[in-house]
Coordinates of C-alpha atoms in Angstrom, one line a residue:
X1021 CA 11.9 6.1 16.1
X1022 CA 13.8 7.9 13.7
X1023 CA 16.7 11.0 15.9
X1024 CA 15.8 13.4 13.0
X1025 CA 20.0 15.1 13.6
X1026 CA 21.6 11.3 12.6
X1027 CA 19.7 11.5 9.0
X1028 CA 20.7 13.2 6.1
X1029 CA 18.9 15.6 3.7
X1030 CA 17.8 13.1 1.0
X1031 CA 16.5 10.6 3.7
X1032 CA 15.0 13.0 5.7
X1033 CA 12.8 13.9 2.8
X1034 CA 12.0 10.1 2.5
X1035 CA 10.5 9.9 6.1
X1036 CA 8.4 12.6 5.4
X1037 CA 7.2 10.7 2.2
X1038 CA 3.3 10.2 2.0
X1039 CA 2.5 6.7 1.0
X1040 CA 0.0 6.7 -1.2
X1041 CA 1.8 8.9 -3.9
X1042 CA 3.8 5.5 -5.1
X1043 CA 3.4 4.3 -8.3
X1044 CA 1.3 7.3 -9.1
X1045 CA 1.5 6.6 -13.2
X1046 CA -0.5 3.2 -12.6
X1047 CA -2.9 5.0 -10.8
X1048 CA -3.4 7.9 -13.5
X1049 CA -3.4 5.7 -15.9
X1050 CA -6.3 3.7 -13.9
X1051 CA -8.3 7.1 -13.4
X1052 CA -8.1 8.3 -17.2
X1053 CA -9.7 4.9 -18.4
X1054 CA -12.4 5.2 -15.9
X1055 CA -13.4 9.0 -17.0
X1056 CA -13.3 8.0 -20.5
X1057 CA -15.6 4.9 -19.5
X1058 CA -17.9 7.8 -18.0
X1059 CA -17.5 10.1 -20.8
X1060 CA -18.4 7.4 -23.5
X1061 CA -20.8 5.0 -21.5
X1062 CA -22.5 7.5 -19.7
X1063 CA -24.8 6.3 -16.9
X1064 CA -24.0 2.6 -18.2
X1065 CA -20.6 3.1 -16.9
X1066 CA -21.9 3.8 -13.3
X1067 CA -23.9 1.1 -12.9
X1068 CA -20.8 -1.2 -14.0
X1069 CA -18.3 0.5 -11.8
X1070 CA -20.7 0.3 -9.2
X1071 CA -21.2 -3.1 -9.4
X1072 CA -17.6 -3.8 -10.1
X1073 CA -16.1 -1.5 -7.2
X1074 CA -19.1 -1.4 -4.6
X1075 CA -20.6 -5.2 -5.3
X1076 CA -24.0 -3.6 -6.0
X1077 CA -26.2 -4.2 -9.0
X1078 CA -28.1 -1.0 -8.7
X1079 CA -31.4 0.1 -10.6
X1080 CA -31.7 3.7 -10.1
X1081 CA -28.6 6.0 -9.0
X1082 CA -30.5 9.1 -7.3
X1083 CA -32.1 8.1 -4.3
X1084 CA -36.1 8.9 -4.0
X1085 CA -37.2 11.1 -1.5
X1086 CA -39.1 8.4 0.1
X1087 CA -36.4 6.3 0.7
X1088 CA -34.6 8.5 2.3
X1089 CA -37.8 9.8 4.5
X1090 CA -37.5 5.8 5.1
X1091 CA -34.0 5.8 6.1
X1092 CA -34.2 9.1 8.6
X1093 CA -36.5 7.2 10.3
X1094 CA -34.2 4.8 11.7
X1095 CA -32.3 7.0 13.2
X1096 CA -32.6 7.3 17.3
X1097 CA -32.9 11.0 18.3
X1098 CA -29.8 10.9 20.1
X1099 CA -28.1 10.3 16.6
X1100 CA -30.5 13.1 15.4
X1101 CA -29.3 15.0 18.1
X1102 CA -25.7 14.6 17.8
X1103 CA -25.9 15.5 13.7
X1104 CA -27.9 18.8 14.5
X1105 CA -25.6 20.4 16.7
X1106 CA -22.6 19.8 14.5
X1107 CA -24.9 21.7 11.7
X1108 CA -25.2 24.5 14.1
X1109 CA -21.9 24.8 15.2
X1110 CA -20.5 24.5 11.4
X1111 CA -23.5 27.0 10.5
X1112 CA -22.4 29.5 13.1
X1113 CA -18.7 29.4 12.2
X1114 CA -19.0 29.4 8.4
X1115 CA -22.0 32.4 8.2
X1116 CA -19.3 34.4 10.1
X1117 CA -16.6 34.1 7.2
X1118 CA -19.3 36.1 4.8
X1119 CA -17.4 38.2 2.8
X1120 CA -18.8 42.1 2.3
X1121 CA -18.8 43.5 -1.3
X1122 CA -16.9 46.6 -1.9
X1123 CA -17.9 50.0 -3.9
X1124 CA -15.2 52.7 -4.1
X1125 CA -14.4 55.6 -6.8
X1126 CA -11.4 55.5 -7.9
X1127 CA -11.7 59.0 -9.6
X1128 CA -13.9 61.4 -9.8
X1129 CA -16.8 59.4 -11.6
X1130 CA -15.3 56.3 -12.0
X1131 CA -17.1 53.7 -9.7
X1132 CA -15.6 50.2 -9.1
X1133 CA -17.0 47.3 -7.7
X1134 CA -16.5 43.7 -6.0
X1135 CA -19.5 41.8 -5.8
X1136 CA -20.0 37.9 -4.7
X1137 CA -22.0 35.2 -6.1
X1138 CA -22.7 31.8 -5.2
X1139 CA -21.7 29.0 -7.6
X1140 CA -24.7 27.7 -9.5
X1141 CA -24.3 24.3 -9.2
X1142 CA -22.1 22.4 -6.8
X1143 CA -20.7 18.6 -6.7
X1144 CA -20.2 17.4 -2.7
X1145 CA -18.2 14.0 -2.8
X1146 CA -19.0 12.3 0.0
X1147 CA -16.2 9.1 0.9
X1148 CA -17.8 5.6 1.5
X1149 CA -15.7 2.7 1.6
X1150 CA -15.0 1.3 4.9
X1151 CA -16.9 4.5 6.8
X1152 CA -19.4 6.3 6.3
X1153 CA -18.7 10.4 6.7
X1154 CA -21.8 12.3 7.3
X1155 CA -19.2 14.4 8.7
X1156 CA -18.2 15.3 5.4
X1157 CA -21.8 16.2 4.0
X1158 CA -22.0 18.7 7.0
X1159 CA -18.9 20.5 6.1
X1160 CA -19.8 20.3 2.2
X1161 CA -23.5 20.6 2.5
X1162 CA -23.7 23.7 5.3
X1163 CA -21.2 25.6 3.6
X1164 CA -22.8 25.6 0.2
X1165 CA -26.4 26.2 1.9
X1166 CA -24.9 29.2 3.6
X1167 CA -23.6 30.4 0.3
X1168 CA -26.6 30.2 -1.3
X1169 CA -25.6 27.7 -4.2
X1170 CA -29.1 26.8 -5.9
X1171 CA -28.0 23.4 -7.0
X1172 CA -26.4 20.7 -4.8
X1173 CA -25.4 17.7 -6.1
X1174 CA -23.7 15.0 -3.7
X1175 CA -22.1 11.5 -5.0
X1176 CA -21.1 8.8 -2.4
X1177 CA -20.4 5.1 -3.1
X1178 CA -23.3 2.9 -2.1
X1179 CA -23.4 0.0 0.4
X1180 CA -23.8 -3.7 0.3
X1181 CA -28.0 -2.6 0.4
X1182 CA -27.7 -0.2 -2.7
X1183 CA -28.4 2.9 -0.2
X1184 CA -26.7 5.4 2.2
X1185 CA -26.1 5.6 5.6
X1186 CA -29.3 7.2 7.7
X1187 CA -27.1 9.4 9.0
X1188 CA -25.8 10.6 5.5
X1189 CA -29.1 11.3 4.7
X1190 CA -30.5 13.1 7.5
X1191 CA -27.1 15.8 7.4
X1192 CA -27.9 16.0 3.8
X1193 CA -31.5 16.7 4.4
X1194 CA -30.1 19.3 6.9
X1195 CA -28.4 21.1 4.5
X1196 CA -31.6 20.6 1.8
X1197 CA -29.5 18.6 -0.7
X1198 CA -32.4 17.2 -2.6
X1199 CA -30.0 15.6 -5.4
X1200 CA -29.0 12.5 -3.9
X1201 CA -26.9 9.8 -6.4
X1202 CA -25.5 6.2 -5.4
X1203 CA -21.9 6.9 -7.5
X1204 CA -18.8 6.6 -5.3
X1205 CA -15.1 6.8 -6.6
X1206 CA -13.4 8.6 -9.7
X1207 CA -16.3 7.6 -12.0
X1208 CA -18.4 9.7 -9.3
X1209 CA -16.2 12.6 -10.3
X1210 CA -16.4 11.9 -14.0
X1211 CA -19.9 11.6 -13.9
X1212 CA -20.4 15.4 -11.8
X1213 CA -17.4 16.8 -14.3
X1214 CA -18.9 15.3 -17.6
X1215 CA -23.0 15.0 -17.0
X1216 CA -24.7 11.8 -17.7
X1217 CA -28.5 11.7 -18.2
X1218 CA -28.9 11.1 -14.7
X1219 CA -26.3 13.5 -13.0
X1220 CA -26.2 16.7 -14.7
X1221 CA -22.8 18.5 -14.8
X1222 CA -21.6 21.0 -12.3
X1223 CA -19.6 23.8 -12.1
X1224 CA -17.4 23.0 -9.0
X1225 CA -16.7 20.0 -7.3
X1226 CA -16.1 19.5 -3.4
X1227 CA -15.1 17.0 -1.6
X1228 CA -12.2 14.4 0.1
X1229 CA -11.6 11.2 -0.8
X1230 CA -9.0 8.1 -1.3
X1231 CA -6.1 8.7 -4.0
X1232 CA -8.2 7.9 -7.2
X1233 CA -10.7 10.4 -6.0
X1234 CA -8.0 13.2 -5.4
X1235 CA -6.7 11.9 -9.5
X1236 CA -9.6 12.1 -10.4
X1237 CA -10.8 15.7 -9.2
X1238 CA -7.3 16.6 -10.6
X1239 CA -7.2 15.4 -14.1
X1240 CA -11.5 16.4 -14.7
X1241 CA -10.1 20.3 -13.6
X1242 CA -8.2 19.9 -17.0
X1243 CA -10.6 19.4 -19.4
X1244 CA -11.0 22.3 -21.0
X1245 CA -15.0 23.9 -20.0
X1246 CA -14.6 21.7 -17.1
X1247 CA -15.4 22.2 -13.3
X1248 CA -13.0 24.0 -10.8
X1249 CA -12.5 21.9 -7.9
X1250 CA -11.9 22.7 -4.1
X1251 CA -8.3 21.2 -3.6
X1252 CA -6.2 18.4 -3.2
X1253 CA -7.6 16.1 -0.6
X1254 CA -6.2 13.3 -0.3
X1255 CA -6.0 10.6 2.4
X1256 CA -6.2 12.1 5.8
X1257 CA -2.8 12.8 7.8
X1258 CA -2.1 14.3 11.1
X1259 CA 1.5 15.5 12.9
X1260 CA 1.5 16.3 16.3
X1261 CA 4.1 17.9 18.5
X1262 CA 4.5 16.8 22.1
X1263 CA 7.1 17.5 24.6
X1264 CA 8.0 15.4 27.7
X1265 CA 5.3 17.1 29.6
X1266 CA 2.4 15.5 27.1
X1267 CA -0.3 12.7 28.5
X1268 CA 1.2 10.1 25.8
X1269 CA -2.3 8.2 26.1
X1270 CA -3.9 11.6 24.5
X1271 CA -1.3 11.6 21.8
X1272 CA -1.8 8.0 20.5
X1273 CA -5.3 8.7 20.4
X1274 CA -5.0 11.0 18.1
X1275 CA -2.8 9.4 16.4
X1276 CA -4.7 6.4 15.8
X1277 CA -7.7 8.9 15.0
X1278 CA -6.5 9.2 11.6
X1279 CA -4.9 5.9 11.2
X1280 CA -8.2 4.1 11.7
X1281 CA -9.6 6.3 8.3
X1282 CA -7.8 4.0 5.9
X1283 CA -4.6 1.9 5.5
X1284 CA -3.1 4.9 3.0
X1285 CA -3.8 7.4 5.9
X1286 CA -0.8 8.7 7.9
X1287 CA 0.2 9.5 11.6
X1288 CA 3.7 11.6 12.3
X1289 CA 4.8 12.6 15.7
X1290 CA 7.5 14.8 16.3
X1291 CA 9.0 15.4 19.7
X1292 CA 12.2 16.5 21.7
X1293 CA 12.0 13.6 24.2
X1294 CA 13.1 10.1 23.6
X1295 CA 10.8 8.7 26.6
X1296 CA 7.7 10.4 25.7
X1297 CA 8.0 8.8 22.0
X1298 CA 8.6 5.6 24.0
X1299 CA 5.7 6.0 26.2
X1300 CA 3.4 7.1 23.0
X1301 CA 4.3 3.7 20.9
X1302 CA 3.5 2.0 23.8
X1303 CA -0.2 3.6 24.5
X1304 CA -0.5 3.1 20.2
X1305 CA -0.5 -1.0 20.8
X1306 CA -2.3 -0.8 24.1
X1307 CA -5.1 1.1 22.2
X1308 CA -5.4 -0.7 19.0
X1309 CA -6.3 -3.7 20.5
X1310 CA -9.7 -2.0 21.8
X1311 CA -10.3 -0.4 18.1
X1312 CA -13.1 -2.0 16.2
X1313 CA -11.3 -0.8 13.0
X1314 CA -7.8 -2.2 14.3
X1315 CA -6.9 -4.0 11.7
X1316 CA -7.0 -0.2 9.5
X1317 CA -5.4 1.4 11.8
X1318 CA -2.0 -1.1 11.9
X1319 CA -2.0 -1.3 8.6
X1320 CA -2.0 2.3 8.4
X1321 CA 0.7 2.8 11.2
X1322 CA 2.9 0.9 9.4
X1323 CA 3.3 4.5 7.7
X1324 CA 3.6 6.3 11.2
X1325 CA 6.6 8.6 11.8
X1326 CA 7.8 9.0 15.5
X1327 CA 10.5 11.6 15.0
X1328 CA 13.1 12.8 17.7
X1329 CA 14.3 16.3 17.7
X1330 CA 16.6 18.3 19.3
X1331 CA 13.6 20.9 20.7
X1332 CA 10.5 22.0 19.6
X1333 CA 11.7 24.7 17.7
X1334 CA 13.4 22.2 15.2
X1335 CA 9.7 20.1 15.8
X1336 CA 8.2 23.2 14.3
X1337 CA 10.6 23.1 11.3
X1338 CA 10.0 19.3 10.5
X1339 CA 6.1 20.0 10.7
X1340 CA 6.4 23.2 8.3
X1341 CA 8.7 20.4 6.1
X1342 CA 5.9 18.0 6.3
X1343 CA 2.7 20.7 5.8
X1344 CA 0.3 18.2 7.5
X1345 CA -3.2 18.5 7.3
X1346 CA -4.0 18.4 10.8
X1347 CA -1.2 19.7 13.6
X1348 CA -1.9 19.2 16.9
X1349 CA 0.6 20.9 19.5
X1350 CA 0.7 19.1 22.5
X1351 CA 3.3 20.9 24.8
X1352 CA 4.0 23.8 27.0
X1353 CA 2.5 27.2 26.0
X1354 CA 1.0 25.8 22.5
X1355 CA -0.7 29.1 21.5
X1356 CA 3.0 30.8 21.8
X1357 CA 4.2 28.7 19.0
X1358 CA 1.3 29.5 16.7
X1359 CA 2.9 32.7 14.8
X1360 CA 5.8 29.8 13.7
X1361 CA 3.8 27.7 12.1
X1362 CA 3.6 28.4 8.7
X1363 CA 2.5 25.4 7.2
X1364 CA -1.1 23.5 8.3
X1365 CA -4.6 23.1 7.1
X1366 CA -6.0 23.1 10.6
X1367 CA -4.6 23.5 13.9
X1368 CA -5.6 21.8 17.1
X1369 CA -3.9 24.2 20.5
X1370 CA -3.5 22.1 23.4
X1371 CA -4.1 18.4 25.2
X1372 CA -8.3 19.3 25.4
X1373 CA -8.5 19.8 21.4
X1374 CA -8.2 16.7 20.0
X1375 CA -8.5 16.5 16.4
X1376 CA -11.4 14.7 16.3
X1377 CA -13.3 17.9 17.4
X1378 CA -12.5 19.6 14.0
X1379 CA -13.8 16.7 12.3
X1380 CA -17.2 16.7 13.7
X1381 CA -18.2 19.6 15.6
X1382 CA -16.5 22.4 16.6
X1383 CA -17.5 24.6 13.9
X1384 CA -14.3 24.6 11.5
X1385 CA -13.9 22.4 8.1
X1386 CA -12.5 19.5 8.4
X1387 CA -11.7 19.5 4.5
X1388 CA -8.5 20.1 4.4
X1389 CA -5.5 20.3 2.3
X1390 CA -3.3 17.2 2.5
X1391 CA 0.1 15.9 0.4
X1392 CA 2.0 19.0 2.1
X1393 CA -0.1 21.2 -0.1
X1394 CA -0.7 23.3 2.4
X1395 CA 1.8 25.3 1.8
X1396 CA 0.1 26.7 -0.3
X1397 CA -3.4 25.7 -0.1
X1398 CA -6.4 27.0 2.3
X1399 CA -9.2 25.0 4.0
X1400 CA -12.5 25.0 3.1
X1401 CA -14.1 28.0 3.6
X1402 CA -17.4 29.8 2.7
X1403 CA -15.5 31.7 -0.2
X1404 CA -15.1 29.0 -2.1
X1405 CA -18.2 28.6 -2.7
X1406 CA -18.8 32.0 -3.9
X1407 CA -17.5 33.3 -7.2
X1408 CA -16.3 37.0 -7.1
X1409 CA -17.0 39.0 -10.1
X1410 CA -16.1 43.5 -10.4
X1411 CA -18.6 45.9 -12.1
X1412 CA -17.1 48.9 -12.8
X1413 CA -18.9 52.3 -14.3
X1414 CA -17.8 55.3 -15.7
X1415 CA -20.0 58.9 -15.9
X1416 CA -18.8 61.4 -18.7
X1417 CA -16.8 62.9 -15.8
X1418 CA -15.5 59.7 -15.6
X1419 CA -14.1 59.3 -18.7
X1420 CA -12.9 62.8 -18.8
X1421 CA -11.0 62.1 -15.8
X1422 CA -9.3 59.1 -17.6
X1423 CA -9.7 58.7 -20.8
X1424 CA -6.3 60.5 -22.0
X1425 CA -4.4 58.0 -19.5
X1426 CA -5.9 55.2 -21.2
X1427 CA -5.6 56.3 -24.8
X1428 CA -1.7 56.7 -23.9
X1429 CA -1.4 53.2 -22.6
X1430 CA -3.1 51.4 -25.0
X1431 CA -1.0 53.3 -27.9
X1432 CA 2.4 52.1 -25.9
X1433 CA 0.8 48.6 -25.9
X1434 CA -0.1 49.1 -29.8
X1435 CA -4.1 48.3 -29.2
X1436 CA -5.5 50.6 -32.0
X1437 CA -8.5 49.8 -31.0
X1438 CA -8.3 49.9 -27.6
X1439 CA -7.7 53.7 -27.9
X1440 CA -10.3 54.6 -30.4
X1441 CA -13.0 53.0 -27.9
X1442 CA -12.5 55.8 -25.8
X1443 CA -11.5 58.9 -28.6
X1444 CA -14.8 58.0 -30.3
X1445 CA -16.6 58.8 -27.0
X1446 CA -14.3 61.8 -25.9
X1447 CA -14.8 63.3 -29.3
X1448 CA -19.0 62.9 -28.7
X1449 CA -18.7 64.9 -25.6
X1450 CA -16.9 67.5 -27.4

């Protein structure tokens, strides 16, 4: 436990440190080989990496359509169950966000227009690894089928069988993602940024993932012509504020939620009293031992945070510090404590929202902005995977109207040309 008052301002900056930003030029450097691999082997490169990072000699990266008719049919319909009303929640929740287009004049014959479009062709990264997160192709794949976005390409690492997991392929079948390749990692991203002869480019990729992943997306949004990308999502993270009132069993569940996603995930609680922080370390060992993932998750606690504050309003400062991914306010009145929270992808009010509703089924993303970028950055939302475009149209009133305005502008800017484009037509109407 770290009494947040006793540090100073350099180390309280430390504790709020995410782990897996160390030695970031080695890792870089690590995912800038790897895209050139892509760029120069093509598909050659995939099936290396893949056998290299995933142990898998595969012979075919997309995965035919009857092997994954094959692989559905595993599934129990409980599991079925489950996966469809997640897609109906997220489905409700993210047709609701669609945007309207806008018309106005802005003078007398001068129409102006804001229009939306869906994105051509989409990339949905899908994390592997030590879980698989059919999760993640319902927040990816239901959004983009809501947007309309003709062409869905998802990428996720393969297992020890060279396939998917059933459940992977029955979301993505959900959200009719017919494009279905065995590529996993920052060659994944290369391979959607670049085009190889089996994965044609796109024009946007989606999608969390581990740190080379989050490199990767990164450094392929440089190349000039390349593909946009959502955000920077990183390992997963949650902070959550409790007060002495909390059920500390609740908070180191949700805690160890995130912890068990990987050993470079992090778990920060903030609170105003010393015995619930007590109480909450203690329900953390009591409940790692009945994890089948425990070994994750204590690796990945040895990154926890358990902060002591003065009261929650300086909890509410070190959260807006840290900009976690997930918050979760546990304590009195949570919802009155929502207008000062400024920084967070996703909120979760109250002890009966745990975060693990947000990453499943309650309707919201769970793709979310991690490394404290959400200050600044939004969670996934139906808009961005839309394109907005304006259209604008002017009548021979129209020009009338404004023509002489923008003649005088472009001669103060000293755009010649600019201003005969409209005298030429003035004069006409003469």
């Amino acid at each position: 436990m770290q009494d947040w008052n006793q540090l100073t301002q350099q180390q309280q900056a430390q504790l709020l440190s995410r782990p897996a930003l160390a030695d970031n030029q080695r890792l870089s450097q690590a995912v800038a080989d790897i895209i050139k691999q892509v760029a120069e082997q093509t598909d050659d490169a995939l099936f290396s990496l893949a056998k290299r990072f995933d142990g898998v000699e595969l012979t075919d990266l997309r995965l035919s359509k009857v092997t994954i008719e094959q692989a559905i049919a595993t599934l129990s319909n409980e599991r079925k169950a489950a996966i469809e009303l997640a897609y109906q929640n997220i489905r409700k929740f993210h047709a609701a966000q669609r945007p309207q287009d806008v018309r106005v004049q802005t003078s007398p014959g001068v129409i102006c227009e804001l229009k939306h479009q869906a994105i051509a062709a989409v990339g949905l990264y899908i994390p592997g690894g030590t879980a698989p997160l059919p999760s993640t192709v319902l927040m990816l794949g239901v959004t983009a089928q809501v947007a309309g976005c003709p062409r869905k390409v998802l990428c996720s690492p393969p297992n020890k069988q060279g396939s998917l997991a059933a459940e992977i392929l029955y979301a993505a079948t959900l959200c009719e993602i017919d494009e279905i390749y065995l590529c996993g990692g920052a060659q994944a991203i290369a391979a959607m940024a670049l085009g190889t002869p089996s994965i044609a480019k796109v024009d946007k990729i989606f999608g969390p993932g581990n740190s080379y992943v989050t490199e990767a997306k990164q450094q392929v949004s440089r190349i000039p012509g390349g593909p946009a990308i959502d955000m920077p999502a990183g390992p997963s993270e949650v902070l959550v504020i409790a007060d002495k009132f909390t059920n500390p069993a609740f908070v180191a569940s949700d805690l160890l939620s995130q912890a068990e996603h990987g050993i470079d995930s992090q778990a920060v609680l903030v609170s105003d009293s010393e015995p619930l922080i007590s109480a909450v370390k203690q329900a953390v060992e009591q409940q790692l031992s009945r994890l089948g993932r425990a070994d994750i998750a204590r690796q990945s606690m040895q990154h926890g945070r358990y902060i002591l504050t003065r009261d929650m309003a300086e909890a509410v400062e070190v959260s807006n510090q840290y900009g976690p991914e997930h918050l979760i306010l546990q304590m009195d009145n949570p919802r009155s404590w929502l207008d000062k929270i400024t920084n967070a992808g996703s909120i979760f009010v109250g002890p009966w929202s745990p975060e693990s509703a947000g990453d499943y089924a309650s309707g919201t993303n769970h793709v979310l902005p991690t490394y404290g970028y959400a200050r600044n950055t939004s969670s996934l939302g139906l808009l961005d995977f839309l394109r907005r475009y304006t259209v604008q149209e002017l009548s021979q009133e129209g020009l009338k109207q404004i023509g002489p305005a923008i003649m005088c502008l472009a001669d103060a800017e000293g755009l010649d040309a600019h201003k005969q484009a409209v005298a030429l037509r003035l004069d006409a109407l003469k």
